[in-house]
């Protein structure tokens, strides 16, 4: 992770990545207004895309503020802290579950709209939903909860 950070945290690369995220959000929202969703697949694509836009804004904002304002390392503990402390679990478990699920549902809907392959689209959706569940289980120690290092525990508790 430390070696990969040298690449994606380089100011030029990080700026480019942030611009790509902004482009994804703006272009996705613009597409919603250009055409109205009528089929189930189109509605799944729209709603999952809207959630992904919300998630990207919230997630990037949280990561950048944690890094630059709170001076926290945005590692596993940062990601898992909200999933492991009450009452934050009520927000962060669905927040992360829906983020991963939305990616697969978005891809699944696009795949169906392009290929009309219902079997493959449903397979993509099931794999993504299963992955969402597995990630939540992993990040919560099978709902037995992890103890976080004190700075991360303090940070998440300060939000609630």
Short mmCIF file of N, CA and C in Angstrom, two decimals:
data_model
loop_
_atom_site.label_atom_id
_atom_site.label_comp_id
_atom_site.label_asym_id
_atom_site.label_seq_id
_atom_site.Cartn_x
_atom_site.Cartn_y
_atom_site.Cartn_z
N UNK A 1 0.83 -1.19 0.00
CA UNK A 1 0.00 0.00 0.00
C UNK A 1 0.87 1.25 0.00
N UNK A 2 1.95 1.21 0.79
CA UNK A 2 2.83 2.37 0.84
C UNK A 2 3.45 2.66 -0.52
N UNK A 3 3.84 1.61 -1.25
CA UNK A 3 4.43 1.81 -2.57
C UNK A 3 3.40 2.34 -3.57
N UNK A 4 2.19 1.82 -3.50
CA UNK A 4 1.14 2.29 -4.41
C UNK A 4 0.78 3.74 -4.11
N UNK A 5 0.83 4.11 -2.84
CA UNK A 5 0.52 5.49 -2.46
C UNK A 5 1.50 6.48 -3.09
N UNK A 6 2.72 6.08 -3.29
CA UNK A 6 3.70 6.97 -3.93
C UNK A 6 3.23 7.39 -5.31
N UNK A 7 2.48 6.51 -5.95
CA UNK A 7 1.97 6.81 -7.28
C UNK A 7 0.70 7.65 -7.19
N UNK A 8 -0.35 7.13 -6.52
CA UNK A 8 -1.64 7.82 -6.57
C UNK A 8 -1.71 9.06 -5.68
N UNK A 9 -0.75 9.23 -4.78
CA UNK A 9 -0.73 10.44 -3.97
C UNK A 9 0.23 11.50 -4.51
N UNK A 10 0.88 11.21 -5.60
CA UNK A 10 1.70 12.25 -6.24
C UNK A 10 0.74 13.37 -6.63
N UNK A 11 1.11 14.62 -6.37
CA UNK A 11 0.16 15.72 -6.62
C UNK A 11 -0.44 15.75 -8.02
N UNK A 12 0.35 15.44 -9.02
CA UNK A 12 -0.18 15.45 -10.39
C UNK A 12 -1.18 14.31 -10.59
N UNK A 13 -0.83 13.12 -10.13
CA UNK A 13 -1.70 11.96 -10.29
C UNK A 13 -2.97 12.14 -9.45
N UNK A 14 -2.81 12.59 -8.21
CA UNK A 14 -3.97 12.77 -7.34
C UNK A 14 -4.93 13.82 -7.92
N UNK A 15 -4.40 14.90 -8.45
CA UNK A 15 -5.24 15.92 -9.08
C UNK A 15 -5.98 15.32 -10.27
N UNK A 16 -5.28 14.56 -11.09
CA UNK A 16 -5.91 13.90 -12.24
C UNK A 16 -7.03 12.96 -11.77
N UNK A 17 -6.78 12.16 -10.76
CA UNK A 17 -7.79 11.23 -10.25
C UNK A 17 -9.01 11.96 -9.70
N UNK A 18 -8.78 13.05 -9.00
CA UNK A 18 -9.90 13.84 -8.48
C UNK A 18 -10.72 14.46 -9.61
N UNK A 19 -10.04 14.88 -10.66
CA UNK A 19 -10.75 15.42 -11.82
C UNK A 19 -11.56 14.33 -12.53
N UNK A 20 -11.02 13.13 -12.59
CA UNK A 20 -11.76 12.00 -13.19
C UNK A 20 -13.01 11.70 -12.38
N UNK A 21 -12.89 11.70 -11.06
CA UNK A 21 -14.05 11.47 -10.20
C UNK A 21 -15.09 12.56 -10.42
N UNK A 22 -14.66 13.80 -10.46
CA UNK A 22 -15.57 14.91 -10.71
C UNK A 22 -16.25 14.76 -12.07
N UNK A 23 -15.49 14.39 -13.08
CA UNK A 23 -16.05 14.17 -14.42
C UNK A 23 -17.11 13.07 -14.39
N UNK A 24 -16.82 11.97 -13.70
CA UNK A 24 -17.77 10.86 -13.60
C UNK A 24 -19.09 11.33 -12.98
N UNK A 25 -18.98 12.09 -11.91
CA UNK A 25 -20.18 12.57 -11.22
C UNK A 25 -20.98 13.51 -12.11
N UNK A 26 -20.32 14.50 -12.67
CA UNK A 26 -21.01 15.50 -13.48
C UNK A 26 -21.59 14.88 -14.74
N UNK A 27 -20.81 14.07 -15.43
CA UNK A 27 -21.31 13.48 -16.68
C UNK A 27 -22.45 12.50 -16.41
N UNK A 28 -22.37 11.76 -15.31
CA UNK A 28 -23.45 10.84 -14.97
C UNK A 28 -24.74 11.56 -14.67
N UNK A 29 -24.66 12.62 -13.90
CA UNK A 29 -25.86 13.39 -13.56
C UNK A 29 -26.43 14.06 -14.82
N UNK A 30 -25.57 14.55 -15.68
CA UNK A 30 -26.06 15.14 -16.94
C UNK A 30 -26.79 14.12 -17.80
N UNK A 31 -26.29 12.89 -17.83
CA UNK A 31 -26.95 11.84 -18.61
C UNK A 31 -28.36 11.56 -18.11
N UNK A 32 -28.57 11.67 -16.82
CA UNK A 32 -29.90 11.43 -16.25
C UNK A 32 -30.91 12.42 -16.82
N UNK A 33 -30.49 13.66 -16.96
CA UNK A 33 -31.41 14.69 -17.45
C UNK A 33 -31.63 14.62 -18.96
N UNK A 34 -30.71 13.99 -19.69
CA UNK A 34 -30.86 13.88 -21.14
C UNK A 34 -31.89 12.83 -21.56
N UNK A 35 -31.96 11.74 -20.79
CA UNK A 35 -32.93 10.71 -21.13
C UNK A 35 -33.57 10.19 -19.86
N UNK A 36 -34.83 9.86 -19.98
CA UNK A 36 -35.58 9.41 -18.81
C UNK A 36 -35.62 7.89 -18.77
N UNK A 37 -35.35 7.36 -17.59
CA UNK A 37 -35.34 5.92 -17.41
C UNK A 37 -36.76 5.38 -17.49
N UNK A 38 -36.93 4.36 -18.32
CA UNK A 38 -38.25 3.76 -18.46
C UNK A 38 -38.26 2.29 -18.07
N UNK A 39 -37.24 1.55 -18.45
CA UNK A 39 -37.20 0.13 -18.13
C UNK A 39 -36.59 -0.07 -16.73
N UNK A 40 -36.76 -1.27 -16.20
CA UNK A 40 -36.18 -1.58 -14.89
C UNK A 40 -34.66 -1.43 -14.94
N UNK A 41 -34.03 -1.92 -15.99
CA UNK A 41 -32.57 -1.82 -16.11
C UNK A 41 -32.13 -0.36 -16.14
N UNK A 42 -32.85 0.49 -16.86
CA UNK A 42 -32.51 1.91 -16.91
C UNK A 42 -32.66 2.56 -15.54
N UNK A 43 -33.70 2.18 -14.81
CA UNK A 43 -33.90 2.74 -13.47
C UNK A 43 -32.81 2.28 -12.52
N UNK A 44 -32.41 1.01 -12.61
CA UNK A 44 -31.31 0.51 -11.78
C UNK A 44 -30.03 1.27 -12.11
N UNK A 45 -29.80 1.50 -13.38
CA UNK A 45 -28.61 2.25 -13.80
C UNK A 45 -28.64 3.66 -13.21
N UNK A 46 -29.77 4.33 -13.28
CA UNK A 46 -29.88 5.70 -12.78
C UNK A 46 -29.71 5.75 -11.26
N UNK A 47 -30.46 4.92 -10.55
CA UNK A 47 -30.41 4.99 -9.09
C UNK A 47 -29.07 4.54 -8.53
N UNK A 48 -28.48 3.52 -9.13
CA UNK A 48 -27.16 3.10 -8.66
C UNK A 48 -26.12 4.17 -8.98
N UNK A 49 -26.26 4.80 -10.13
CA UNK A 49 -25.35 5.89 -10.49
C UNK A 49 -25.49 7.09 -9.57
N UNK A 50 -26.72 7.41 -9.18
CA UNK A 50 -26.92 8.51 -8.24
C UNK A 50 -26.29 8.19 -6.88
N UNK A 51 -26.45 6.94 -6.44
CA UNK A 51 -25.83 6.58 -5.16
C UNK A 51 -24.30 6.63 -5.28
N UNK A 52 -23.78 6.16 -6.39
CA UNK A 52 -22.33 6.22 -6.58
C UNK A 52 -21.84 7.66 -6.58
N UNK A 53 -22.60 8.57 -7.16
CA UNK A 53 -22.22 9.99 -7.13
C UNK A 53 -22.19 10.50 -5.70
N UNK A 54 -23.24 10.20 -4.94
CA UNK A 54 -23.28 10.58 -3.53
C UNK A 54 -22.09 9.98 -2.78
N UNK A 55 -21.86 8.69 -3.00
CA UNK A 55 -20.77 8.00 -2.29
C UNK A 55 -19.42 8.62 -2.64
N UNK A 56 -19.18 8.87 -3.91
CA UNK A 56 -17.88 9.43 -4.31
C UNK A 56 -17.64 10.80 -3.68
N UNK A 57 -18.67 11.63 -3.65
CA UNK A 57 -18.53 12.95 -3.02
C UNK A 57 -18.23 12.80 -1.53
N UNK A 58 -19.03 11.97 -0.86
CA UNK A 58 -18.86 11.79 0.59
C UNK A 58 -17.53 11.11 0.90
N UNK A 59 -17.20 10.07 0.15
CA UNK A 59 -15.99 9.30 0.43
C UNK A 59 -14.72 10.10 0.16
N UNK A 60 -14.65 10.74 -0.98
CA UNK A 60 -13.46 11.54 -1.30
C UNK A 60 -13.33 12.69 -0.31
N UNK A 61 -14.43 13.33 0.03
CA UNK A 61 -14.39 14.40 1.02
C UNK A 61 -13.90 13.91 2.38
N UNK A 62 -14.40 12.75 2.80
CA UNK A 62 -14.00 12.20 4.10
C UNK A 62 -12.52 11.81 4.10
N UNK A 63 -12.08 11.18 3.03
CA UNK A 63 -10.68 10.75 2.96
C UNK A 63 -9.74 11.97 2.95
N UNK A 64 -10.05 12.95 2.14
CA UNK A 64 -9.19 14.13 2.07
C UNK A 64 -9.19 14.90 3.38
N UNK A 65 -10.35 15.05 4.02
CA UNK A 65 -10.38 15.78 5.29
C UNK A 65 -9.68 14.98 6.39
N UNK A 66 -9.82 13.66 6.37
CA UNK A 66 -9.11 12.85 7.37
C UNK A 66 -7.60 12.99 7.20
N UNK A 67 -7.17 12.98 5.96
CA UNK A 67 -5.72 13.08 5.69
C UNK A 67 -5.17 14.45 6.01
N UNK A 68 -5.84 15.50 5.53
CA UNK A 68 -5.26 16.83 5.62
C UNK A 68 -5.68 17.62 6.86
N UNK A 69 -6.84 17.32 7.43
CA UNK A 69 -7.30 18.07 8.61
C UNK A 69 -7.07 17.26 9.89
N UNK A 70 -7.47 15.99 9.87
CA UNK A 70 -7.34 15.15 11.07
C UNK A 70 -5.97 14.47 11.16
N UNK A 71 -5.22 14.48 10.06
CA UNK A 71 -3.89 13.84 9.99
C UNK A 71 -3.95 12.35 10.34
N UNK A 72 -4.99 11.69 9.84
CA UNK A 72 -5.14 10.24 10.01
C UNK A 72 -4.67 9.52 8.75
N UNK A 73 -4.09 8.38 8.94
CA UNK A 73 -3.74 7.54 7.81
C UNK A 73 -5.03 6.90 7.32
N UNK A 74 -5.35 7.08 6.06
CA UNK A 74 -6.60 6.54 5.51
C UNK A 74 -6.37 5.10 5.06
N UNK A 75 -6.27 4.23 6.03
CA UNK A 75 -5.97 2.82 5.81
C UNK A 75 -7.18 1.96 6.18
N UNK A 76 -6.95 0.68 6.45
CA UNK A 76 -8.03 -0.22 6.85
C UNK A 76 -8.78 0.32 8.07
N UNK A 77 -8.06 0.82 9.05
CA UNK A 77 -8.69 1.30 10.28
C UNK A 77 -9.62 2.47 10.01
N UNK A 78 -9.22 3.35 9.11
CA UNK A 78 -10.08 4.48 8.76
C UNK A 78 -11.36 3.98 8.12
N UNK A 79 -11.23 3.03 7.20
CA UNK A 79 -12.41 2.50 6.51
C UNK A 79 -13.30 1.71 7.45
N UNK A 80 -12.70 0.96 8.35
CA UNK A 80 -13.47 0.04 9.21
C UNK A 80 -14.01 0.70 10.48
N UNK A 81 -13.48 1.83 10.88
CA UNK A 81 -13.88 2.42 12.16
C UNK A 81 -15.38 2.64 12.25
N UNK A 82 -15.97 3.21 11.24
CA UNK A 82 -17.41 3.48 11.28
C UNK A 82 -18.26 2.23 11.30
N UNK A 83 -17.72 1.14 10.80
CA UNK A 83 -18.46 -0.12 10.77
C UNK A 83 -18.43 -0.84 12.12
N UNK A 84 -17.58 -0.41 13.03
CA UNK A 84 -17.33 -1.17 14.25
C UNK A 84 -17.73 -0.48 15.55
N UNK A 85 -18.29 0.72 15.47
CA UNK A 85 -18.67 1.42 16.69
C UNK A 85 -20.11 1.91 16.60
N UNK A 86 -20.86 1.56 17.60
CA UNK A 86 -22.25 2.00 17.72
C UNK A 86 -22.26 3.48 18.07
N UNK A 87 -23.11 4.30 17.54
CA UNK A 87 -24.18 4.07 16.59
C UNK A 87 -23.77 4.23 15.12
N UNK A 88 -22.48 4.47 14.89
CA UNK A 88 -22.01 4.69 13.52
C UNK A 88 -22.31 3.50 12.61
N UNK A 89 -22.39 2.32 13.18
CA UNK A 89 -22.68 1.12 12.37
C UNK A 89 -23.98 1.27 11.60
N UNK A 90 -24.95 1.95 12.16
CA UNK A 90 -26.24 2.11 11.48
C UNK A 90 -26.15 2.95 10.22
N UNK A 91 -25.12 3.77 10.13
CA UNK A 91 -24.90 4.58 8.93
C UNK A 91 -23.89 3.90 8.01
N UNK A 92 -22.77 3.46 8.57
CA UNK A 92 -21.68 2.99 7.72
C UNK A 92 -21.86 1.60 7.13
N UNK A 93 -22.57 0.72 7.81
CA UNK A 93 -22.80 -0.60 7.20
C UNK A 93 -23.63 -0.45 5.92
N UNK A 94 -24.78 0.23 5.94
CA UNK A 94 -25.49 0.40 4.66
C UNK A 94 -24.74 1.27 3.65
N UNK A 95 -24.00 2.26 4.15
CA UNK A 95 -23.23 3.17 3.29
C UNK A 95 -22.23 2.39 2.44
N UNK A 96 -21.44 1.53 3.07
CA UNK A 96 -20.45 0.74 2.33
C UNK A 96 -21.10 -0.39 1.54
N UNK A 97 -22.08 -1.05 2.13
CA UNK A 97 -22.78 -2.13 1.41
C UNK A 97 -23.36 -1.59 0.11
N UNK A 98 -24.08 -0.48 0.19
CA UNK A 98 -24.71 0.10 -1.00
C UNK A 98 -23.69 0.62 -2.01
N UNK A 99 -22.54 1.07 -1.54
CA UNK A 99 -21.51 1.55 -2.47
C UNK A 99 -21.03 0.42 -3.36
N UNK A 100 -20.64 -0.69 -2.75
CA UNK A 100 -20.15 -1.83 -3.54
C UNK A 100 -21.28 -2.43 -4.36
N UNK A 101 -22.46 -2.56 -3.76
CA UNK A 101 -23.60 -3.10 -4.50
C UNK A 101 -23.95 -2.20 -5.69
N UNK A 102 -23.87 -0.90 -5.50
CA UNK A 102 -24.21 0.02 -6.60
C UNK A 102 -23.27 -0.10 -7.78
N UNK A 103 -22.00 -0.35 -7.50
CA UNK A 103 -21.05 -0.54 -8.61
C UNK A 103 -21.49 -1.73 -9.46
N UNK A 104 -21.76 -2.84 -8.80
CA UNK A 104 -22.14 -4.04 -9.56
C UNK A 104 -23.50 -3.89 -10.22
N UNK A 105 -24.44 -3.26 -9.54
CA UNK A 105 -25.75 -3.05 -10.15
C UNK A 105 -25.67 -2.12 -11.35
N UNK A 106 -24.83 -1.11 -11.23
CA UNK A 106 -24.63 -0.17 -12.34
C UNK A 106 -24.04 -0.89 -13.56
N UNK A 107 -22.99 -1.67 -13.32
CA UNK A 107 -22.36 -2.44 -14.40
C UNK A 107 -23.34 -3.47 -14.95
N UNK A 108 -24.08 -4.11 -14.07
CA UNK A 108 -25.06 -5.12 -14.48
C UNK A 108 -26.13 -4.50 -15.39
N UNK A 109 -26.63 -3.36 -15.00
CA UNK A 109 -27.67 -2.69 -15.81
C UNK A 109 -27.12 -2.27 -17.16
N UNK A 110 -25.93 -1.70 -17.17
CA UNK A 110 -25.32 -1.30 -18.44
C UNK A 110 -25.08 -2.52 -19.32
N UNK A 111 -24.58 -3.59 -18.71
CA UNK A 111 -24.35 -4.82 -19.48
C UNK A 111 -25.65 -5.32 -20.10
N UNK A 112 -26.72 -5.33 -19.32
CA UNK A 112 -28.01 -5.78 -19.85
C UNK A 112 -28.48 -4.88 -20.98
N UNK A 113 -28.37 -3.56 -20.79
CA UNK A 113 -28.84 -2.62 -21.82
C UNK A 113 -28.04 -2.75 -23.11
N UNK A 114 -26.77 -3.11 -23.02
CA UNK A 114 -25.93 -3.26 -24.21
C UNK A 114 -26.07 -4.62 -24.87
N UNK A 115 -26.25 -5.69 -24.07
CA UNK A 115 -26.22 -7.05 -24.63
C UNK A 115 -27.55 -7.79 -24.56
N UNK A 116 -28.45 -7.32 -23.72
CA UNK A 116 -29.74 -7.98 -23.46
C UNK A 116 -29.54 -9.37 -22.85
N UNK A 117 -28.38 -9.64 -22.29
CA UNK A 117 -28.10 -10.92 -21.65
C UNK A 117 -28.54 -10.85 -20.19
N UNK A 118 -29.74 -11.34 -19.94
CA UNK A 118 -30.29 -11.28 -18.59
C UNK A 118 -29.50 -12.17 -17.63
N UNK A 119 -29.07 -13.34 -18.09
CA UNK A 119 -28.33 -14.26 -17.23
C UNK A 119 -27.03 -13.62 -16.76
N UNK A 120 -26.30 -13.03 -17.66
CA UNK A 120 -25.03 -12.40 -17.30
C UNK A 120 -25.26 -11.18 -16.42
N UNK A 121 -26.26 -10.38 -16.71
CA UNK A 121 -26.56 -9.20 -15.91
C UNK A 121 -26.92 -9.59 -14.48
N UNK A 122 -27.75 -10.61 -14.34
CA UNK A 122 -28.14 -11.07 -13.01
C UNK A 122 -26.92 -11.66 -12.29
N UNK A 123 -26.07 -12.37 -13.01
CA UNK A 123 -24.85 -12.93 -12.42
C UNK A 123 -23.95 -11.84 -11.88
N UNK A 124 -23.77 -10.77 -12.65
CA UNK A 124 -22.95 -9.64 -12.21
C UNK A 124 -23.54 -9.03 -10.94
N UNK A 125 -24.86 -8.87 -10.92
CA UNK A 125 -25.53 -8.29 -9.76
C UNK A 125 -25.36 -9.18 -8.53
N UNK A 126 -25.53 -10.48 -8.69
CA UNK A 126 -25.41 -11.41 -7.56
C UNK A 126 -23.98 -11.43 -7.03
N UNK A 127 -23.01 -11.44 -7.92
CA UNK A 127 -21.61 -11.41 -7.48
C UNK A 127 -21.33 -10.12 -6.70
N UNK A 128 -21.82 -9.01 -7.19
CA UNK A 128 -21.60 -7.74 -6.51
C UNK A 128 -22.28 -7.66 -5.16
N UNK A 129 -23.52 -8.12 -5.08
CA UNK A 129 -24.23 -8.11 -3.80
C UNK A 129 -23.56 -9.05 -2.80
N UNK A 130 -23.10 -10.19 -3.29
CA UNK A 130 -22.38 -11.13 -2.42
C UNK A 130 -21.07 -10.52 -1.93
N UNK A 131 -20.37 -9.86 -2.83
CA UNK A 131 -19.12 -9.19 -2.46
C UNK A 131 -19.38 -8.11 -1.42
N UNK A 132 -20.46 -7.37 -1.58
CA UNK A 132 -20.82 -6.33 -0.60
C UNK A 132 -20.99 -6.94 0.78
N UNK A 133 -21.70 -8.05 0.84
CA UNK A 133 -21.93 -8.71 2.12
C UNK A 133 -20.62 -9.23 2.72
N UNK A 134 -19.80 -9.86 1.90
CA UNK A 134 -18.52 -10.40 2.37
C UNK A 134 -17.63 -9.28 2.91
N UNK A 135 -17.60 -8.14 2.23
CA UNK A 135 -16.79 -7.02 2.71
C UNK A 135 -17.27 -6.50 4.06
N UNK A 136 -18.56 -6.42 4.23
CA UNK A 136 -19.10 -5.97 5.52
C UNK A 136 -18.73 -6.97 6.61
N UNK A 137 -18.88 -8.24 6.32
CA UNK A 137 -18.51 -9.28 7.30
C UNK A 137 -17.02 -9.18 7.63
N UNK A 138 -16.18 -9.00 6.62
CA UNK A 138 -14.73 -8.92 6.84
C UNK A 138 -14.36 -7.67 7.65
N UNK A 139 -14.97 -6.54 7.33
CA UNK A 139 -14.62 -5.30 8.01
C UNK A 139 -15.19 -5.20 9.42
N UNK A 140 -16.11 -6.11 9.78
CA UNK A 140 -16.69 -6.10 11.13
C UNK A 140 -16.27 -7.33 11.94
N UNK A 141 -15.32 -8.10 11.41
CA UNK A 141 -14.88 -9.32 12.09
C UNK A 141 -16.08 -10.24 12.32
N UNK A 142 -16.83 -10.49 11.26
CA UNK A 142 -18.04 -11.34 11.31
C UNK A 142 -19.04 -10.83 12.35
N UNK A 143 -19.19 -9.52 12.41
CA UNK A 143 -20.09 -8.85 13.35
C UNK A 143 -19.72 -9.12 14.82
N UNK A 144 -18.44 -9.44 15.03
CA UNK A 144 -17.90 -9.56 16.39
C UNK A 144 -17.17 -8.27 16.76
N UNK A 145 -16.99 -7.39 15.79
CA UNK A 145 -16.41 -6.06 15.91
C UNK A 145 -14.92 -6.08 16.21
N UNK A 146 -14.25 -5.18 15.53
CA UNK A 146 -12.81 -4.97 15.73
C UNK A 146 -12.61 -3.82 16.71
N UNK A 147 -11.56 -3.90 17.49
CA UNK A 147 -11.11 -2.74 18.25
C UNK A 147 -10.17 -1.98 17.33
N UNK A 148 -10.35 -0.69 17.28
CA UNK A 148 -9.54 0.16 16.41
C UNK A 148 -8.47 0.85 17.23
N UNK A 149 -7.37 1.24 16.59
CA UNK A 149 -6.39 2.08 17.29
C UNK A 149 -7.07 3.35 17.80
N UNK A 150 -6.60 3.86 18.90
CA UNK A 150 -7.25 4.98 19.59
C UNK A 150 -7.54 6.19 18.70
N UNK A 151 -6.63 6.64 17.83
CA UNK A 151 -6.96 7.81 17.01
C UNK A 151 -8.20 7.59 16.12
N UNK A 152 -8.38 6.38 15.62
CA UNK A 152 -9.53 6.09 14.76
C UNK A 152 -10.81 5.96 15.58
N UNK A 153 -10.69 5.36 16.74
CA UNK A 153 -11.86 5.26 17.62
C UNK A 153 -12.31 6.66 18.04
N UNK A 154 -11.35 7.50 18.44
CA UNK A 154 -11.68 8.88 18.84
C UNK A 154 -12.33 9.65 17.69
N UNK A 155 -11.77 9.45 16.50
CA UNK A 155 -12.31 10.17 15.34
C UNK A 155 -13.76 9.77 15.09
N UNK A 156 -14.05 8.48 15.05
CA UNK A 156 -15.41 8.05 14.72
C UNK A 156 -16.37 8.43 15.86
N UNK A 157 -15.91 8.32 17.08
CA UNK A 157 -16.77 8.70 18.22
C UNK A 157 -17.04 10.20 18.25
N UNK A 158 -16.10 11.00 17.74
CA UNK A 158 -16.30 12.45 17.71
C UNK A 158 -17.39 12.85 16.72
N UNK A 159 -17.65 11.99 15.76
CA UNK A 159 -18.70 12.27 14.77
C UNK A 159 -20.09 11.98 15.32
N UNK A 160 -20.14 11.16 16.36
CA UNK A 160 -21.43 10.74 16.91
C UNK A 160 -21.49 11.12 18.35
#
